Coordinates of C-alpha atoms in Angstrom, one line a residue:
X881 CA -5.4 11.4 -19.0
X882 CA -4.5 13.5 -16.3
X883 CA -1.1 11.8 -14.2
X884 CA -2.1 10.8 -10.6
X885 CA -0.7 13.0 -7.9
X886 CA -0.2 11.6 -4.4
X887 CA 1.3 12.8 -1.1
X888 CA 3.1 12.0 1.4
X889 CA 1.8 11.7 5.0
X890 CA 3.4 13.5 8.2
X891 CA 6.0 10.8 9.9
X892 CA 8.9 12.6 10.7
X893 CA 9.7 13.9 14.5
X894 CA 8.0 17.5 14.1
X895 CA 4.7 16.1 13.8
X896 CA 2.3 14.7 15.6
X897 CA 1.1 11.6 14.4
X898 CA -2.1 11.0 16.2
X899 CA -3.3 14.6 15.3
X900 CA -1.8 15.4 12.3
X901 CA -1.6 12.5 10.0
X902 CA -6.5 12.6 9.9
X903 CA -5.6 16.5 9.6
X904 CA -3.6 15.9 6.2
X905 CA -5.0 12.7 5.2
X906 CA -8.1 15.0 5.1
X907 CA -6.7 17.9 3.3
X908 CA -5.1 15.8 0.3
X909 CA -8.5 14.1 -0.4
X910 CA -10.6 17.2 0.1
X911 CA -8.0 19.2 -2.6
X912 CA -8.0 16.2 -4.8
X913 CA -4.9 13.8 -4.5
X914 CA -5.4 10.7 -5.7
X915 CA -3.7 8.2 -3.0
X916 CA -1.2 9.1 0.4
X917 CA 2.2 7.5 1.0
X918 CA 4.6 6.0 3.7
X919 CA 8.3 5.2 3.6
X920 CA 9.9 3.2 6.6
X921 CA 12.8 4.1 8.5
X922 CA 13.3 2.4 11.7
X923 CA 16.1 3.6 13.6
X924 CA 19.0 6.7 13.7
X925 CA 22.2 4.8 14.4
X926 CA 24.7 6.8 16.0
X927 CA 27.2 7.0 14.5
X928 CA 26.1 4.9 11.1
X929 CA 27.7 2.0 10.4
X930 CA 27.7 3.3 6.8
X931 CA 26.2 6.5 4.8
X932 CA 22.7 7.5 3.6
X933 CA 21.7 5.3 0.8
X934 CA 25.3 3.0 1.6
X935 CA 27.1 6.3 0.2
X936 CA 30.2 6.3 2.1
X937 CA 30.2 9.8 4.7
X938 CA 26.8 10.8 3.1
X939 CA 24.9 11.9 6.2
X940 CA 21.5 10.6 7.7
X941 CA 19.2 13.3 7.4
X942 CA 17.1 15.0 10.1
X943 CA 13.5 13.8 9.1
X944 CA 15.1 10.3 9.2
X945 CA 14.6 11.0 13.3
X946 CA 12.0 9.1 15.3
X947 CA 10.3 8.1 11.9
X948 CA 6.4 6.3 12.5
X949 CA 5.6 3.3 12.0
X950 CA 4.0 2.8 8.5
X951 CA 1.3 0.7 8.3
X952 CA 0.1 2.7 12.0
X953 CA 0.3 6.2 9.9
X954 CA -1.5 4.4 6.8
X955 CA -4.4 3.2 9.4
X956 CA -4.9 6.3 11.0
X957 CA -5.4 8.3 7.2
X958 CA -7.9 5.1 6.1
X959 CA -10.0 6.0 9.3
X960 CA -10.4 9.5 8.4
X961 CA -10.1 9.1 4.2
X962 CA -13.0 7.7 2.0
X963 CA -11.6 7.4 -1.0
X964 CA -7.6 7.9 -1.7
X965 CA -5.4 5.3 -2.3
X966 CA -2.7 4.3 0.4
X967 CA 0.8 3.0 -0.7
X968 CA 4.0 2.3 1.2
X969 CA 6.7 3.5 -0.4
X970 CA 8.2 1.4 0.6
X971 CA 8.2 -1.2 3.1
X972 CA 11.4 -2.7 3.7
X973 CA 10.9 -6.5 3.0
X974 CA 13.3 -8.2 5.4
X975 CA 12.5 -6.2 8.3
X976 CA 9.5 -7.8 8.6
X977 CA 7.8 -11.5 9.1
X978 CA 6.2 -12.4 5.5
X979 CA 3.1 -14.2 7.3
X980 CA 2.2 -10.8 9.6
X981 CA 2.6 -8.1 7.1
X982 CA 0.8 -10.2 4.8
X983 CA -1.7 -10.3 7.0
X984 CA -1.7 -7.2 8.2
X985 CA -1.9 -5.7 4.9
X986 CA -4.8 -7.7 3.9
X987 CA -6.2 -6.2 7.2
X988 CA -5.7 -2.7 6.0
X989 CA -7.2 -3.3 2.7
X990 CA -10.4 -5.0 3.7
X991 CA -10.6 -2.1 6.4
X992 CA -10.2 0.1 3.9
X993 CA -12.4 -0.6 1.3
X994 CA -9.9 -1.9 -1.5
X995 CA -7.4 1.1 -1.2
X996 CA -4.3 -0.4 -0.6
X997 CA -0.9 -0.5 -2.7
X998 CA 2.0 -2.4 -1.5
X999 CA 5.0 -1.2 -2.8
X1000 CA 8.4 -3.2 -1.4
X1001 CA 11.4 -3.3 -1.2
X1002 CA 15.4 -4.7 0.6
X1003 CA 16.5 -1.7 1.9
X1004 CA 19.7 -1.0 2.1
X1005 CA 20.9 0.2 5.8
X1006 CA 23.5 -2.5 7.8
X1007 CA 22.0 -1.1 10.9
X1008 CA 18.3 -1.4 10.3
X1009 CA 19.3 -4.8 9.0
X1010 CA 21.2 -5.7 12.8
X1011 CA 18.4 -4.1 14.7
X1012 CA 15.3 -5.8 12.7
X1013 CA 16.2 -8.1 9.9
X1014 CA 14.6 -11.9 9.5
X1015 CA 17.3 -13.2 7.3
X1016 CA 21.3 -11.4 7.0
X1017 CA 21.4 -8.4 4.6
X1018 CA 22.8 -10.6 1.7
X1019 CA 19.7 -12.5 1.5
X1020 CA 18.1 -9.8 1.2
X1021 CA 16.7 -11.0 -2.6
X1022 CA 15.6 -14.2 -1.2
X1023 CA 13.0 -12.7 1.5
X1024 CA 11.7 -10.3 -0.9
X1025 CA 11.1 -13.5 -3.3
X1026 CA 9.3 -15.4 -0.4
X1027 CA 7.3 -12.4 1.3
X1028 CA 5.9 -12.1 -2.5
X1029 CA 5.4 -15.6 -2.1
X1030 CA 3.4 -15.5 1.0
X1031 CA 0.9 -12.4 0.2
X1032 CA 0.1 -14.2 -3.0
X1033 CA -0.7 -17.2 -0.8
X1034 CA -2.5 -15.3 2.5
X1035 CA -4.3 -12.9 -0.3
X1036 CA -5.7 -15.9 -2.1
X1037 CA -8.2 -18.8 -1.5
X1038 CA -8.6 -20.7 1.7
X1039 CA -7.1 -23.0 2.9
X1040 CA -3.8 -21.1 2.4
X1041 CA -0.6 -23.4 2.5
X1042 CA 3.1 -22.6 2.3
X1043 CA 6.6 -23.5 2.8
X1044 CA 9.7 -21.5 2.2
X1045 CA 12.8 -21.0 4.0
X1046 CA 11.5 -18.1 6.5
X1047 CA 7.6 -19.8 6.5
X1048 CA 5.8 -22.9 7.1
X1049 CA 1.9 -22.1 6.6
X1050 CA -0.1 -25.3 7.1
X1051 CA -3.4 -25.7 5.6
X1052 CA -5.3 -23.0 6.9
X1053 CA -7.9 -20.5 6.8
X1054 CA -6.5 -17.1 7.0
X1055 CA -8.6 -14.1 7.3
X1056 CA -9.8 -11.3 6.5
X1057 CA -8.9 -11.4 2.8
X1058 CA -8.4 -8.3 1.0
X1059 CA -11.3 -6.5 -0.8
X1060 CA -9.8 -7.0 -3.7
X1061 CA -6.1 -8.0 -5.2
X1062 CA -3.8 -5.6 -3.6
X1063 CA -1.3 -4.3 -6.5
X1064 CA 2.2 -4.6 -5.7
X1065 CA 4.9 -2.3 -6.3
X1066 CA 8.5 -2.8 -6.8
X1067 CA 12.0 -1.2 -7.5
X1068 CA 14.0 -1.8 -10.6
X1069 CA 17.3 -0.8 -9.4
X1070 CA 19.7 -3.6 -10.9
X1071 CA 18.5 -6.3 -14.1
X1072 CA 17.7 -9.0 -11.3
X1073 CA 15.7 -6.5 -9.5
X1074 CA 14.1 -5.2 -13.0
X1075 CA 13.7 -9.3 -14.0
X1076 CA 11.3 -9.8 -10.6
X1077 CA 9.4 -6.3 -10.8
X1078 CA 8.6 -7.1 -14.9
X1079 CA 7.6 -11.1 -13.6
X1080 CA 5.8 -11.0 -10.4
X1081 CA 4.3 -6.9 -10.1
X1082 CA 1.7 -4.6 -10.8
X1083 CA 3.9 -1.7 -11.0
X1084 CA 7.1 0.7 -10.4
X1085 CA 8.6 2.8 -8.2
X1086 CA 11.4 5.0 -8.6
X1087 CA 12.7 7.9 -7.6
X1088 CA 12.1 11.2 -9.4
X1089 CA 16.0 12.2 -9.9
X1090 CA 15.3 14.3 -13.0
X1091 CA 13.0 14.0 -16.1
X1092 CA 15.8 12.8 -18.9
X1093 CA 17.0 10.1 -16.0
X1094 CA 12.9 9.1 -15.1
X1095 CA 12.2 9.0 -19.2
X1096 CA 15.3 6.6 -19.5
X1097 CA 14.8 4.5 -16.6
X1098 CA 11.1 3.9 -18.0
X1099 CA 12.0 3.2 -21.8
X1100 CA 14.6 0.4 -20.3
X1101 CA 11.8 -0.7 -17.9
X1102 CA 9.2 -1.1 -20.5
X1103 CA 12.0 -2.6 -22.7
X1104 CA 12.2 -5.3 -20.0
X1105 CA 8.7 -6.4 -19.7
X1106 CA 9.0 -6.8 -23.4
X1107 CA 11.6 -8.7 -23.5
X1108 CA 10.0 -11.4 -21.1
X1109 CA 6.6 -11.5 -22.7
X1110 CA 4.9 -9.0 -20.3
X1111 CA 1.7 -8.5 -21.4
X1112 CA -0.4 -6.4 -18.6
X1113 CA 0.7 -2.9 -18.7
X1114 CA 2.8 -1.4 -15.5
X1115 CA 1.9 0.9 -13.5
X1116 CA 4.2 3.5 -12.1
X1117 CA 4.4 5.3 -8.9
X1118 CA 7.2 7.3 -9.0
X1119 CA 8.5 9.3 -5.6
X1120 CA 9.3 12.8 -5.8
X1121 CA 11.4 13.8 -2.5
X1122 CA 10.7 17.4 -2.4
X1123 CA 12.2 20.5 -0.8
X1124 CA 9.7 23.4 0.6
X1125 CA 10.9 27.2 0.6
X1126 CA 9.1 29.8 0.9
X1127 CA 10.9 31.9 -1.7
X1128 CA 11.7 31.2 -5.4
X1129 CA 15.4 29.3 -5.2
X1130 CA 17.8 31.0 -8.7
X1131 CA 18.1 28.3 -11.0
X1132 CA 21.6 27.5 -10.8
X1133 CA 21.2 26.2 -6.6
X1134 CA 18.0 24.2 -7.9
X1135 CA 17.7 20.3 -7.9
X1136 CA 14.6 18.5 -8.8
X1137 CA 11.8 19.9 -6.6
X1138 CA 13.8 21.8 -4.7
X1139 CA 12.3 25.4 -4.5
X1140 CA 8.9 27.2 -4.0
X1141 CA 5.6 25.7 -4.9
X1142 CA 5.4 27.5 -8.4
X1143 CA 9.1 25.5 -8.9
X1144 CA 7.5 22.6 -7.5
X1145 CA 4.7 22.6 -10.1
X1146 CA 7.7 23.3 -13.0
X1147 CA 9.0 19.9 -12.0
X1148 CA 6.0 17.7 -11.9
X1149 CA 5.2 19.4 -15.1
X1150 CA 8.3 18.3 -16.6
X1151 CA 8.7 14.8 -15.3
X1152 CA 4.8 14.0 -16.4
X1153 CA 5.9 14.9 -19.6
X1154 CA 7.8 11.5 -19.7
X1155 CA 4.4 9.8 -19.5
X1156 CA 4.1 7.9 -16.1
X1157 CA 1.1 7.5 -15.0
X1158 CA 1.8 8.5 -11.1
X1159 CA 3.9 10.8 -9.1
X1160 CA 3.7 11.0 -5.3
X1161 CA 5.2 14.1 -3.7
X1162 CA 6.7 14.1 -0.5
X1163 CA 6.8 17.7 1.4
X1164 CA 6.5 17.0 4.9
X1165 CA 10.8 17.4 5.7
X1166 CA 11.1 21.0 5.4
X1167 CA 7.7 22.0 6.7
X1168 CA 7.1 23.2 10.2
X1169 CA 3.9 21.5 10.9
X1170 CA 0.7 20.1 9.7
X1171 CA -1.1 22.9 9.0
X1172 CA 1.4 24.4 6.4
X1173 CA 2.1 20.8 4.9
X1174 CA -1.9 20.5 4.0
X1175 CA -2.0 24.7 2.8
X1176 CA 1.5 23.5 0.8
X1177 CA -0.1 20.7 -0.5
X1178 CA -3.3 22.3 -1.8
X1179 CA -1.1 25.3 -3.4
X1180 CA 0.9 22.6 -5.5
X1181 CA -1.7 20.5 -6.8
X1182 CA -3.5 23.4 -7.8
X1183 CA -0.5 24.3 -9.2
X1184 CA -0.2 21.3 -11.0
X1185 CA -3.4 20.7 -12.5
X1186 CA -4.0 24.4 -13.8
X1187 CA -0.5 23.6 -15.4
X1188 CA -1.8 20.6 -17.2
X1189 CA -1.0 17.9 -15.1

């Protein structure tokens, strides 16, 4: 079976959202991607109060500027897509109220037609956390915990009825319900955060960092979910942070797609190899515009799949 490719969508400062997110929502679909992304940045401190990734000095970078709003980029591709998926990858958990992205997300996927995959996460900037957060940054397990808590509450039957620390639902009807279970997707970046994504979701997402680390990082996942009696199998979205040039980079300045698109394809070639099931691309930070995000785009995937992918 063919892996699943996915991109993702323009949100960065050099394009325009309201024009070019339809234009290359439209382009993945038409050159055959199986689903569009989001990530969520939601300020540029200045300075940081700590380093990219909480990496002391490692710099924010550029296409962390003026990033859009998520679930606004995700509704503008539904409205002009018929039939790829749409993930966030990912929403940052505590900087949001668990009843109205639940909602909101239910809205998107009965608007949709079903195509929704909420993948999650608790972040990891102190100065997102001071602009936005519901609950302090070391809590940030606990509101993952409830928002879960929440959306399998808001998703399911009426009435819907809840209380947690952050949320009191009384008996309610809450609507519109999604058109069908939305799948949820999680990091496994420590064993309390594996221990949660094997218990309580549909499916992974890491960060393609190499094909030896991926391959590793999925044996020790799927070890997990043994472990604790998991009996559905996961699914895995794994994000691939990629680097456009125009011209072939030599091998011994390359990272993982880092290069031109025929280097592109030589990664997602290798890191399919290690058998999971998804890999969603992101291109748009070193592209100029729309226009040669969607032409990059199509070259890769066709790329890809004459490669065997």
């Amino acid at each position: 079976m063919p892996t699943a490719l996915g991109l993702g969508l323009p949100q960065a400062n050099q394009y325009d959202i309201g024009r070019d997110v339809p234009l290359v929502a439209r382009a993945a679909e038409a050159a055959g991607y199986d689903s569009l992304w989001v990530y969520e940045r939601i300020l540029f401190p200045r300075p940081a109060t700590q380093g990219l990734y909480g990496v002391p000095g490692r710099p924010w970078p550029d296409n962390y500027r003026g990033v859009a709003d998520p679930l606004i980029t995700l509704t503008l591709a539904a409205a002009a897509t018929e039939r790829v998926q749409l993930g966030t990858s990912v929403l940052v958990a505590p900087l949001h109220v668990p009843f109205q992205l639940a909602r909101s997300l239910a809205s998107l996927d009965a608007a949709s037609g079903g195509r929704v995959i909420a993948g999650l996460g608790t972040g990891w900037s102190l100065d997102e956390y001071a602009a936005a957060s519901v609950a302090p940054f070391e809590q940030r397990g606990a509101v993952l915990d409830e928002l879960l808590d929440v959306c399998a509450a808001v998703w399911g039957p009426d009435p819907v009825s809840y209380k947690g620390r952050l949320t009191t639902i009384a008996p309610s009807e809450v609507g519109p319900k999604p058109a069908r279970s939305i799948p949820v997707y999680l990091p496994a970046s420590s064993p309390r955060a594996t221990r949660r994504l094997v218990d309580r979701a549909d499916g992974w997402m890491p960060v393609a960092m190499g094909p030896a680390q991926l391959s590793q990082q999925w044996e020790r996942v799927r070890e997990a979910a043994a472990e604790r009696g998991r009996e559905r199998q996961l699914g895995v979205w794994a994000r691939a942070n990629a680097r456009y040039t125009p011209k072939p980079l030599p091998g011994a300045d390359r990272k993982p797609f880092h290069g031109d698109a025929s280097q592109i394809v030589e990664d997602l070639v290798a890191h399919a190899a290690t058998g999971v099931p998804g890999i969603l691309l992101d291109l748009q930070a070193t592209l100029r515009d729309a226009t040669e995000l969607a032409d990059v785009a199509a070259e890769v995937y066709e790329g890809a799949r004459a490669a065997g992918v």
